[in-house]
Short mmCIF file of C-alpha atoms and ligand atoms in Angstrom, two decimals:
data_model
loop_
_atom_site.label_atom_id
_atom_site.label_comp_id
_atom_site.label_asym_id
_atom_site.label_seq_id
_atom_site.Cartn_x
_atom_site.Cartn_y
_atom_site.Cartn_z
CA MET T 1 -7.20 -15.09 22.97
CA CYS T 2 -6.37 -13.70 19.53
CA LYS T 3 -7.20 -9.91 18.57
CA ILE T 4 -8.82 -9.29 15.22
CA ILE T 5 -7.39 -5.94 14.18
CA ASP T 6 -9.80 -3.81 12.75
CA GLY T 7 -8.72 -2.12 9.84
CA LYS T 8 -11.72 -0.36 8.76
CA ARG T 9 -11.91 1.39 12.43
CA HIS T 10 -8.24 2.52 11.98
CA SER T 11 -8.37 3.87 8.42
CA ALA T 12 -11.39 5.70 9.38
CA GLU T 13 -9.45 7.26 12.05
CA ILE T 14 -6.90 8.48 10.18
CA ARG T 15 -8.98 9.31 7.54
CA ASP T 16 -10.43 11.72 9.78
CA GLU T 17 -7.05 13.19 11.03
CA LEU T 18 -6.05 13.84 7.38
CA ARG T 19 -9.47 15.66 6.61
CA THR T 20 -8.26 17.95 9.40
CA PHE T 21 -5.19 18.14 7.48
CA ALA T 22 -6.48 19.04 4.15
CA ASP T 23 -8.87 21.33 5.00
CA SER T 24 -6.20 23.53 6.83
CA PHE T 25 -3.97 23.11 3.56
CA GLU T 26 -6.48 24.91 1.60
CA LYS T 27 -6.76 27.76 3.99
CA LYS T 28 -3.12 28.05 3.79
CA CYS T 29 -2.20 27.26 0.33
CA GLY T 30 -5.46 28.29 -1.16
CA ARG T 31 -6.26 25.17 -3.26
CA ARG T 32 -7.25 21.82 -2.13
CA VAL T 33 -4.44 19.01 -1.88
CA GLY T 34 -4.72 17.05 -5.40
CA LEU T 35 -4.00 13.63 -6.52
CA ALA T 36 -3.88 12.47 -10.37
CA VAL T 37 -4.79 8.71 -10.90
CA ILE T 38 -3.83 7.40 -14.62
CA LEU T 39 -5.95 4.21 -15.48
CA ILE T 40 -4.85 2.64 -18.79
CA GLY T 41 -6.78 -0.13 -20.16
CA ASP T 42 -10.09 -2.04 -18.93
CA ASP T 43 -8.94 -4.35 -15.99
CA PRO T 44 -11.87 -4.80 -14.07
CA ALA T 45 -9.90 -5.20 -10.85
CA SER T 46 -8.02 -1.90 -11.19
CA GLN T 47 -11.67 -0.34 -12.53
CA VAL T 48 -12.40 -1.13 -8.79
CA TYR T 49 -9.42 -0.01 -7.23
CA VAL T 50 -9.27 3.15 -8.80
CA ARG T 51 -12.90 4.21 -7.77
CA ASN T 52 -12.13 3.25 -4.18
CA LYS T 53 -9.17 5.76 -4.78
CA GLU T 54 -11.57 8.12 -5.80
CA LYS T 55 -14.03 7.65 -2.96
CA ALA T 56 -11.32 7.98 -0.65
CA CYS T 57 -10.26 11.12 -2.01
CA GLU T 58 -13.86 12.64 -1.72
CA GLU T 59 -13.70 11.30 2.41
CA VAL T 60 -10.33 12.92 2.87
CA GLY T 61 -11.36 16.26 0.88
CA ILE T 62 -8.24 15.66 -1.52
CA LYS T 63 -9.35 16.79 -5.52
CA SER T 64 -8.95 13.72 -7.36
CA PHE T 65 -7.75 14.01 -11.08
CA MET T 66 -8.87 10.94 -12.97
CA TYR T 67 -7.53 10.09 -16.41
CA THR T 68 -8.54 7.15 -18.64
CA LEU T 69 -6.72 5.92 -21.66
CA GLY T 70 -8.26 3.10 -23.83
CA LYS T 71 -6.16 -0.23 -24.00
CA GLU T 72 -4.83 0.53 -27.60
CA VAL T 73 -2.88 3.70 -26.53
CA SER T 74 0.12 4.23 -27.97
CA GLN T 75 3.59 4.60 -25.64
CA GLU T 76 4.11 7.71 -26.98
CA ASP T 77 0.32 8.92 -26.12
CA ALA T 78 0.56 7.04 -22.58
CA GLU T 79 4.22 8.89 -21.79
CA GLU T 80 2.87 12.00 -23.11
CA LEU T 81 -0.06 12.03 -20.89
CA VAL T 82 2.30 11.28 -17.83
CA ARG T 83 4.18 14.25 -18.75
CA THR T 84 1.62 16.91 -18.48
CA VAL T 85 -0.11 15.59 -15.45
CA CYS T 86 3.25 15.32 -13.78
CA GLU T 87 3.61 19.25 -14.85
CA ASP T 88 0.79 20.54 -12.99
CA ASP T 89 1.35 22.33 -9.99
CA ALA T 90 -2.12 21.76 -8.44
CA ILE T 91 -1.27 18.04 -8.32
CA ASP T 92 0.92 16.75 -5.77
CA GLY T 93 0.91 12.81 -6.15
CA VAL T 94 0.49 10.94 -9.57
CA ILE T 95 -0.18 7.38 -9.55
CA VAL T 96 -0.20 5.03 -12.54
CA GLN T 97 -2.54 2.25 -11.86
CA LEU T 98 -0.82 -1.23 -12.40
CA PRO T 99 -0.71 -3.55 -14.15
CA LEU T 100 -0.41 -2.00 -17.75
CA PRO T 101 -1.40 -3.46 -21.11
CA GLY T 102 1.10 -5.85 -22.21
CA HIS T 103 2.32 -3.54 -25.04
CA LEU T 104 3.06 -0.63 -22.83
CA ASP T 105 6.73 0.03 -21.14
CA ARG T 106 5.63 0.26 -17.44
CA LYS T 107 9.50 1.02 -16.18
CA LYS T 108 9.34 3.91 -18.89
CA ILE T 109 6.14 4.94 -18.06
CA CYS T 110 6.24 4.99 -14.31
CA SER T 111 9.91 6.23 -14.24
CA LEU T 112 8.42 9.59 -15.77
CA ILE T 113 6.70 10.35 -12.35
CA PRO T 114 9.13 12.55 -10.62
CA VAL T 115 10.06 11.49 -6.74
CA GLU T 116 8.28 14.15 -5.34
CA LYS T 117 5.17 13.01 -6.29
CA ASP T 118 5.61 9.38 -6.49
CA VAL T 119 3.17 8.49 -3.80
CA ASP T 120 2.97 4.99 -4.62
CA GLY T 121 6.40 4.83 -3.44
CA PHE T 122 7.41 2.35 -6.42
CA SER T 123 10.66 4.60 -8.08
CA ALA T 124 14.16 3.53 -7.62
CA GLU T 125 14.89 6.45 -5.59
CA ASN T 126 12.02 6.04 -2.77
CA MET T 127 12.95 2.38 -2.62
CA GLY T 128 16.98 2.99 -2.40
CA LEU T 129 15.69 5.79 0.35
CA LEU T 130 14.04 3.17 2.17
CA ALA T 131 16.91 0.95 1.62
CA LEU T 132 19.02 3.42 3.16
CA ASN T 133 16.57 4.33 6.25
CA ASP T 134 16.41 7.60 5.20
CA GLY T 135 13.27 9.22 6.86
CA GLY T 136 12.47 11.44 3.43
CA ALA T 137 11.54 8.17 1.53
CA VAL T 138 7.79 7.48 0.78
CA SER T 139 6.67 3.97 1.41
CA ALA T 140 4.60 2.03 -0.44
CA CYS T 141 1.23 1.94 0.86
CA THR T 142 0.31 -1.82 1.90
CA PRO T 143 3.74 -1.96 3.97
CA LEU T 144 3.21 1.37 5.33
CA GLY T 145 -0.51 0.47 6.56
CA ILE T 146 0.85 -2.85 8.04
CA MET T 147 3.59 -0.64 10.02
CA LYS T 148 0.60 2.22 11.22
CA LEU T 149 -1.57 -0.80 11.87
CA LEU T 150 1.06 -2.30 14.24
CA GLU T 151 2.04 1.38 15.85
CA ARG T 152 -1.45 1.65 16.48
CA GLU T 153 -2.24 -1.67 18.09
CA GLY T 154 0.89 -0.85 20.66
CA ILE T 155 2.90 -4.05 19.16
CA ASP T 156 6.54 -3.27 19.31
CA VAL T 157 8.30 -4.37 16.39
CA SER T 158 11.85 -3.99 17.81
CA GLY T 159 14.11 -7.12 18.55
CA LYS T 160 11.34 -9.22 17.08
CA ASN T 161 11.58 -12.04 14.65
CA ALA T 162 9.59 -10.97 11.42
CA VAL T 163 8.97 -13.27 8.89
CA VAL T 164 7.93 -12.06 5.17
CA VAL T 165 6.29 -14.47 2.88
CA GLY T 166 6.97 -12.91 -0.69
CA ARG T 167 9.25 -10.80 -2.23
CA SER T 168 7.13 -8.81 -4.43
CA ALA T 169 8.47 -5.16 -5.51
CA ILE T 170 4.89 -3.47 -4.01
CA VAL T 171 4.80 -5.25 -0.93
CA GLY T 172 7.46 -8.32 0.36
CA ARG T 173 10.56 -5.65 -0.25
CA PRO T 174 9.39 -2.52 1.20
CA MET T 175 7.70 -4.64 3.86
CA SER T 176 11.17 -6.20 4.85
CA LEU T 177 12.92 -2.58 4.83
CA LEU T 178 10.24 -1.23 6.63
CA LEU T 179 10.25 -4.13 9.33
CA LEU T 180 14.24 -3.99 9.29
CA ASN T 181 14.37 0.18 9.92
CA ALA T 182 12.16 -0.58 13.05
CA ASP T 183 14.87 -3.00 14.12
CA ALA T 184 13.29 -6.23 13.91
CA THR T 185 15.46 -9.38 12.70
CA VAL T 186 13.73 -9.90 9.18
CA THR T 187 13.38 -13.01 7.07
CA VAL T 188 12.00 -12.83 3.71
CA CYS T 189 10.55 -16.24 2.37
CA HIS T 190 9.85 -16.99 -1.24
CA SER T 191 9.21 -19.90 -3.77
CA LYS T 192 12.46 -21.45 -3.56
CA THR T 193 12.82 -21.34 0.32
CA LYS T 194 13.52 -24.37 2.05
CA ASP T 195 11.52 -25.42 5.30
CA LEU T 196 9.20 -22.61 5.01
CA GLU T 197 6.81 -24.03 7.50
CA LYS T 198 9.68 -24.12 9.86
CA VAL T 199 10.75 -20.61 8.85
CA CYS T 200 7.53 -19.36 9.55
CA ALA T 201 6.76 -20.97 12.72
CA GLY T 202 9.59 -19.05 13.81
CA ALA T 203 8.11 -15.81 13.43
CA ASP T 204 6.96 -13.45 16.11
CA ILE T 205 5.28 -11.46 13.13
CA LEU T 206 4.49 -13.40 10.36
CA VAL T 207 3.44 -11.20 6.86
CA ALA T 208 1.81 -13.09 4.45
CA ALA T 209 1.90 -11.82 0.75
CA VAL T 210 2.06 -14.61 -1.53
CA GLY T 211 -1.28 -14.19 -3.31
CA ARG T 212 -2.39 -17.90 -2.63
CA PRO T 213 -5.38 -18.66 -0.75
CA LYS T 214 -5.38 -19.77 3.04
CA PHE T 215 -1.69 -21.14 2.06
CA ILE T 216 -0.55 -20.40 5.91
CA THR T 217 -2.03 -23.00 7.75
CA ALA T 218 -1.56 -23.25 11.89
CA ALA T 219 1.05 -25.62 11.77
CA MET T 220 3.38 -22.52 10.15
CA VAL T 221 2.37 -20.10 12.99
CA LYS T 222 4.08 -19.86 16.56
CA GLU T 223 1.79 -19.59 19.41
CA GLY T 224 1.09 -15.67 20.29
CA ALA T 225 2.52 -14.95 17.11
CA VAL T 226 1.27 -11.43 15.24
CA VAL T 227 -0.26 -12.62 11.61
CA ILE T 228 -0.84 -10.12 9.17
CA ASP T 229 -2.46 -11.11 5.93
CA VAL T 230 -2.10 -9.11 2.72
CA GLY T 231 -3.63 -11.98 0.22
CA MET T 232 -6.90 -11.15 -1.66
CA ASP T 233 -7.69 -14.32 -3.01
CA ARG T 234 -10.55 -16.59 -3.91
CA ASP T 235 -11.41 -19.95 -1.95
CA GLU T 236 -12.40 -23.31 -3.62
CA ASN T 237 -16.03 -21.72 -3.50
CA GLY T 238 -15.25 -18.26 -5.04
CA LYS T 239 -15.31 -16.53 -1.66
CA LEU T 240 -13.13 -13.66 -1.01
CA CYS T 241 -10.42 -14.91 1.53
CA GLY T 242 -6.55 -14.05 2.23
CA ASP T 243 -3.19 -16.05 2.21
CA VAL T 244 -4.09 -17.04 5.67
CA ASP T 245 -6.32 -20.01 7.18
CA PHE T 246 -8.02 -17.55 9.23
CA GLU T 247 -10.36 -20.30 10.94
CA SER T 248 -7.39 -22.33 12.31
CA VAL T 249 -4.74 -19.69 12.46
CA LYS T 250 -6.77 -17.03 14.89
CA GLY T 251 -6.78 -19.84 17.49
CA LYS T 252 -3.09 -19.84 17.92
CA CYS T 253 -2.06 -16.39 17.21
CA SER T 254 -1.92 -13.19 19.42
CA TYR T 255 -3.24 -10.73 16.27
CA ILE T 256 -4.58 -11.34 13.42
CA THR T 257 -5.61 -9.35 10.62
CA PRO T 258 -9.27 -10.20 8.60
CA VAL T 259 -9.48 -10.46 5.06
CA PRO T 260 -11.98 -8.46 4.23
CA GLY T 261 -11.23 -5.33 6.50
CA GLY T 262 -7.92 -5.45 7.47
CA VAL T 263 -4.56 -4.37 5.63
CA GLY T 264 -7.01 -3.51 2.39
CA PRO T 265 -8.44 -0.42 3.67
CA MET T 266 -5.20 0.96 5.17
CA THR T 267 -3.50 0.21 1.67
CA VAL T 268 -5.78 3.21 0.36
CA THR T 269 -5.57 5.44 3.36
CA MET T 270 -1.70 5.44 3.05
CA LEU T 271 -1.96 6.52 -0.85
CA MET T 272 -4.02 9.58 0.86
CA TYR T 273 -1.60 9.76 3.72
CA ASN T 274 1.48 9.75 1.21
CA THR T 275 -0.54 12.49 -1.19
CA CYS T 276 -1.07 14.66 2.08
CA ARG T 277 2.76 14.60 3.16
CA SER T 278 3.75 15.39 -1.06
CA ALA T 279 1.55 18.54 -0.46
CA ALA T 280 3.00 19.16 2.83
CA ARG T 281 6.86 18.90 1.61
CA ARG T 282 5.96 20.60 -1.68
CA ASN T 283 4.61 24.09 -0.03
CA ASP T 284 6.80 23.85 3.10
CA VAL T 285 3.65 23.28 5.55
CA ARG T 286 3.11 20.85 8.43
CA LEU T 287 1.58 17.59 7.96
N1 GUN K 1 -1.81 -2.20 -8.70
C1 GUN K 1 -2.10 -2.90 -7.41
N2 GUN K 1 -1.78 -2.40 -6.43
C2 GUN K 1 -1.71 -1.46 -6.88
C3 GUN K 1 -0.92 -0.08 -5.95
O1 GUN K 1 -0.70 0.14 -5.05
N3 GUN K 1 -0.64 1.28 -6.98
C4 GUN K 1 -0.61 0.99 -8.56
N4 GUN K 1 -0.37 2.20 -8.92
N5 GUN K 1 -1.25 0.09 -8.86
C5 GUN K 1 -1.41 -0.97 -8.16
#
């Protein structure tokens, strides 16, 4: 029997724990934990994501500082805002919602966020620390959320064959490093991978992060595997679905994350976690 992992429930439980931390932080430090979210332009998906982040802040008791800039903003003005926000001592974490309008230099803008406030974990320094298996690294939220799901479900990673399909900077790469740091034997697949079906079929833990609807079919899944679906796609009828063909795969695996309600809720919760962790470190208190 396959267990469907309830990301919403895990997420709600973790948010409760973070709320307790955020309340005790205020008692000790005289202010709420603070997260700044900078949204540039009018990408509709980004607007939804940012609203979800604000709502999560409210739930956890984190003070959110929202900044929006129009899509025509100059590089200089965008940089100026990021610099000012990063200097604010009441702010423990800063994120610039991606993607940015095409004329802006994303690398330059993101590099202005100091490592101690980089709660997305996208900076070269945090990625480097993660590659070095340094416990001080801030991990990108989606892969970190997946590790928490595996841990909370009691799924042992050590010694397992883990296959990550997709090599993006936000998911695939940090995911492969977290699994490696947890002693899995990791294979990263991408568009040039030969015999993808065969490689996936060897996975004890299969993470799909390709951005293609129902790309992972039952033939690519080993009997009893753990299947993690990072996709947020639309099927041929415009309905939300994942990278995994859920209906056919669920008969074959031991665990699977649904879309929606699997990995998605955990991503925002891990942003709250990274922000609380940043506040704790900056103020020398325990999380
Ligand atoms: N755009 C899509 N996902 C993310 C994310 O996790 N963080 C930021 N900053 N932008 C995103």
